């Protein structure tokens, strides 16, 4: 097994994350192979396995890193708009998140089929960490003073359902999509935000 310096490890890891996002975004998790990934990253297969047990672990790392960056941007937005009503703040967060997602098409692929493919290849502990990160989005809203009528986990599930609706409408007319999501968001906020 090859030995890499700390800098080399970070460069290889970053190359896998970057090239992996490009390939997975273009072709989906199921169609991308380890051979595709090592060719794009210009590394040996043994080197890939030094960093990841499977392509599913790489995929999940990519998604979690993107989500983490999005959550950080949303935290800044929430901090800077603390004087607005809670419902308006949640609307802003959702709209900014939708815009950020358009920069990362891999996020639009997250659906029950993809989650099923991932969960077959990764540990239950790692899957649980991914699920908890999704709850953290609603928790972040709560931490910034947004008061929910329901518990945070229920709010998270509701936002995930809205997110899935957004994904399912990706190929619709943008104006119609915006209207539909806006109406659903308004209705949801009336029921779950104080």
Tab-separated table of C-alpha atoms in Angstrom:
chain	number	residue	atom	x	y	z
A	1	UNK	CA	0.000	0.000	0.000
A	2	UNK	CA	1.469	3.364	-0.973
A	3	UNK	CA	2.360	5.926	1.660
A	4	UNK	CA	1.337	9.510	1.119
A	5	UNK	CA	2.347	12.718	2.828
A	6	UNK	CA	-0.348	14.700	4.585
A	7	UNK	CA	-0.470	17.127	1.628
A	8	UNK	CA	-0.701	14.286	-0.902
A	9	UNK	CA	-3.529	12.675	1.086
A	10	UNK	CA	-5.471	15.920	1.154
A	11	UNK	CA	-4.883	16.507	-2.582
A	12	UNK	CA	-6.073	12.992	-3.462
A	13	UNK	CA	-9.071	13.259	-1.159
A	14	UNK	CA	-10.040	16.627	-2.660
A	15	UNK	CA	-9.606	15.278	-6.190
A	16	UNK	CA	-11.893	12.330	-5.388
A	17	UNK	CA	-14.511	14.647	-3.903
A	18	UNK	CA	-14.385	17.051	-6.864
A	19	UNK	CA	-14.307	14.451	-9.617
A	20	UNK	CA	-16.818	12.287	-7.786
A	21	UNK	CA	-19.301	15.153	-7.576
A	22	UNK	CA	-18.939	15.793	-11.312
A	23	UNK	CA	-19.418	12.129	-12.234
A	24	UNK	CA	-22.238	11.402	-9.785
A	25	UNK	CA	-24.060	14.593	-10.832
A	26	UNK	CA	-23.829	13.637	-14.494
A	27	UNK	CA	-24.547	9.908	-14.267
A	28	UNK	CA	-25.985	9.084	-10.842
A	29	UNK	CA	-24.684	6.794	-8.124
A	30	UNK	CA	-25.735	3.550	-9.785
A	31	UNK	CA	-23.984	4.149	-13.129
A	32	UNK	CA	-20.656	5.507	-11.871
A	33	UNK	CA	-18.042	2.817	-11.271
A	34	UNK	CA	-14.875	2.753	-9.198
A	35	UNK	CA	-12.975	2.598	-12.507
A	36	UNK	CA	-14.676	5.834	-13.612
A	37	UNK	CA	-13.673	7.499	-10.353
A	38	UNK	CA	-10.034	6.407	-10.397
A	39	UNK	CA	-9.661	7.404	-14.029
A	40	UNK	CA	-11.110	10.877	-13.358
A	41	UNK	CA	-8.946	11.328	-10.237
A	42	UNK	CA	-5.889	9.822	-11.983
A	43	UNK	CA	-5.160	7.391	-9.146
A	44	UNK	CA	-4.741	3.625	-8.785
A	45	UNK	CA	-7.591	1.434	-7.608
A	46	UNK	CA	-5.624	0.516	-4.472
A	47	UNK	CA	-5.304	4.215	-3.711
A	48	UNK	CA	-9.078	4.649	-3.960
A	49	UNK	CA	-9.574	1.879	-1.403
A	50	UNK	CA	-7.051	3.551	0.885
A	51	UNK	CA	-9.495	6.441	1.143
A	52	UNK	CA	-12.927	4.812	0.705
A	53	UNK	CA	-14.425	1.381	1.235
A	54	UNK	CA	-16.834	1.882	-1.671
A	55	UNK	CA	-18.176	4.501	-4.042
A	56	UNK	CA	-21.169	4.883	-1.704
A	57	UNK	CA	-18.908	6.164	1.089
A	58	UNK	CA	-17.415	8.700	-1.329
A	59	UNK	CA	-20.902	9.730	-2.507
A	60	UNK	CA	-22.056	10.244	1.065
A	61	UNK	CA	-18.920	12.277	1.907
A	62	UNK	CA	-19.588	14.523	-1.095
A	63	UNK	CA	-23.226	15.063	-0.140
A	64	UNK	CA	-22.448	15.664	3.535
A	65	UNK	CA	-19.675	18.157	2.741
A	66	UNK	CA	-22.009	20.113	0.450
A	67	UNK	CA	-24.805	20.033	3.018
A	68	UNK	CA	-22.422	21.171	5.750
A	69	UNK	CA	-21.353	24.157	3.621
A	70	UNK	CA	-24.994	25.001	2.875
A	71	UNK	CA	-25.895	24.814	6.575
A	72	UNK	CA	-23.011	27.178	7.388
A	73	UNK	CA	-24.300	29.697	4.834
A	74	UNK	CA	-27.807	29.338	6.231
A	75	UNK	CA	-26.514	29.946	9.768
A	76	UNK	CA	-24.987	33.231	8.585
A	77	UNK	CA	-28.280	34.177	6.917
A	78	UNK	CA	-30.220	33.402	10.097
A	79	UNK	CA	-27.783	35.369	12.254
A	80	UNK	CA	-27.993	38.388	9.967
A	81	UNK	CA	-31.817	38.372	9.803
A	82	UNK	CA	-32.736	37.754	13.426
A	83	UNK	CA	-35.060	40.756	13.476
A	84	UNK	CA	-37.432	39.318	10.849
A	85	UNK	CA	-40.520	37.251	11.772
A	86	UNK	CA	-39.844	33.520	12.075
A	87	UNK	CA	-41.944	32.569	9.054
A	88	UNK	CA	-40.083	35.065	6.869
A	89	UNK	CA	-36.738	33.745	8.090
A	90	UNK	CA	-37.703	30.147	7.250
A	91	UNK	CA	-38.865	31.287	3.787
A	92	UNK	CA	-35.538	33.009	3.202
A	93	UNK	CA	-33.661	29.899	4.302
A	94	UNK	CA	-35.658	27.668	1.966
A	95	UNK	CA	-35.206	29.998	-1.019
A	96	UNK	CA	-31.470	30.415	-0.413
A	97	UNK	CA	-31.126	26.658	0.054
A	98	UNK	CA	-32.936	26.030	-3.245
A	99	UNK	CA	-30.549	28.417	-4.985
A	100	UNK	CA	-27.501	26.765	-3.436
A	101	UNK	CA	-28.810	23.346	-4.458
A	102	UNK	CA	-28.870	24.443	-8.087
A	103	UNK	CA	-25.075	24.765	-7.847
A	104	UNK	CA	-24.839	21.126	-6.720
A	105	UNK	CA	-27.017	18.889	-8.929
A	106	UNK	CA	-25.929	15.838	-6.933
A	107	UNK	CA	-28.310	16.975	-4.168
A	108	UNK	CA	-31.289	16.739	-6.501
A	109	UNK	CA	-30.556	13.020	-6.923
A	110	UNK	CA	-31.147	12.244	-3.267
A	111	UNK	CA	-34.327	10.180	-3.258
A	112	UNK	CA	-35.481	6.930	-1.619
A	113	UNK	CA	-33.822	4.815	-4.342
A	114	UNK	CA	-30.452	6.522	-3.878
A	115	UNK	CA	-30.741	6.280	-0.085
A	116	UNK	CA	-31.518	2.565	-0.455
A	117	UNK	CA	-28.444	2.033	-2.671
A	118	UNK	CA	-26.255	3.846	-0.167
A	119	UNK	CA	-27.650	2.092	2.895
A	120	UNK	CA	-26.886	-1.340	1.403
A	121	UNK	CA	-23.158	-0.533	1.248
A	122	UNK	CA	-22.406	1.600	4.290
A	123	UNK	CA	-22.552	1.003	8.011
A	124	UNK	CA	-25.699	1.698	9.988
A	125	UNK	CA	-23.708	4.114	12.135
A	126	UNK	CA	-22.663	6.166	9.112
A	127	UNK	CA	-26.239	6.210	7.783
A	128	UNK	CA	-27.474	7.397	11.167
A	129	UNK	CA	-24.911	10.245	11.111
A	130	UNK	CA	-26.260	11.304	7.698
A	131	UNK	CA	-29.854	11.216	8.957
A	132	UNK	CA	-28.911	13.254	12.032
A	133	UNK	CA	-27.334	15.901	9.823
A	134	UNK	CA	-30.728	16.393	8.141
A	135	UNK	CA	-32.350	16.883	11.542
A	136	UNK	CA	-29.639	19.438	12.284
A	137	UNK	CA	-31.120	21.797	9.645
A	138	UNK	CA	-34.379	22.118	11.576
A	139	UNK	CA	-32.392	22.213	14.802
A	140	UNK	CA	-30.349	25.080	13.394
A	141	UNK	CA	-33.547	27.031	12.714
A	142	UNK	CA	-34.654	26.328	16.273
A	143	UNK	CA	-31.251	27.354	17.649
A	144	UNK	CA	-31.629	30.688	15.862
A	145	UNK	CA	-34.919	31.363	17.597
A	146	UNK	CA	-37.433	29.967	15.123
A	147	UNK	CA	-40.214	28.533	17.266
A	148	UNK	CA	-41.975	25.438	15.973
A	149	UNK	CA	-45.397	24.293	17.107
A	150	UNK	CA	-44.221	20.691	16.684
A	151	UNK	CA	-40.978	19.051	17.794
A	152	UNK	CA	-37.812	19.642	15.748
A	153	UNK	CA	-37.689	16.098	14.333
A	154	UNK	CA	-41.236	16.446	12.975
A	155	UNK	CA	-40.341	19.836	11.471
A	156	UNK	CA	-37.312	18.212	9.847
A	157	UNK	CA	-39.459	15.477	8.296
A	158	UNK	CA	-41.887	18.078	6.965
A	159	UNK	CA	-39.033	20.088	5.422
A	160	UNK	CA	-37.635	16.884	3.898
A	161	UNK	CA	-41.026	16.208	2.275
A	162	UNK	CA	-41.057	19.757	0.887
A	163	UNK	CA	-37.492	19.249	-0.355
A	164	UNK	CA	-38.585	16.058	-2.139
A	165	UNK	CA	-41.455	17.973	-3.748
A	166	UNK	CA	-38.950	20.559	-4.942
A	167	UNK	CA	-36.800	17.794	-6.430
A	168	UNK	CA	-39.784	16.118	-8.095
A	169	UNK	CA	-40.662	19.396	-9.834
A	170	UNK	CA	-37.191	20.073	-11.258
A	171	UNK	CA	-38.365	19.566	-14.829
A	172	UNK	CA	-41.478	21.722	-14.535
A	173	UNK	CA	-41.895	25.262	-15.756
A	174	UNK	CA	-39.805	27.374	-13.316
A	175	UNK	CA	-42.625	29.867	-12.674
A	176	UNK	CA	-45.142	27.099	-11.971
A	177	UNK	CA	-42.603	25.328	-9.777
A	178	UNK	CA	-41.944	28.510	-7.780
A	179	UNK	CA	-45.685	29.120	-7.341
A	180	UNK	CA	-46.358	25.549	-6.198
A	181	UNK	CA	-43.433	25.454	-3.753
A	182	UNK	CA	-44.350	28.909	-2.454
A	183	UNK	CA	-47.938	27.840	-1.741
A	184	UNK	CA	-46.814	24.626	-0.042
A	185	UNK	CA	-44.229	26.488	2.030
A	186	UNK	CA	-46.794	29.105	3.108
A	187	UNK	CA	-49.228	26.358	4.137
A	188	UNK	CA	-46.570	24.431	6.042
A	189	UNK	CA	-45.317	27.530	7.850
A	190	UNK	CA	-48.860	28.371	8.957
A	191	UNK	CA	-49.111	24.956	10.623
A	192	UNK	CA	-45.654	24.445	12.146
A	193	UNK	CA	-44.115	27.853	12.930
A	194	UNK	CA	-45.386	29.962	15.843
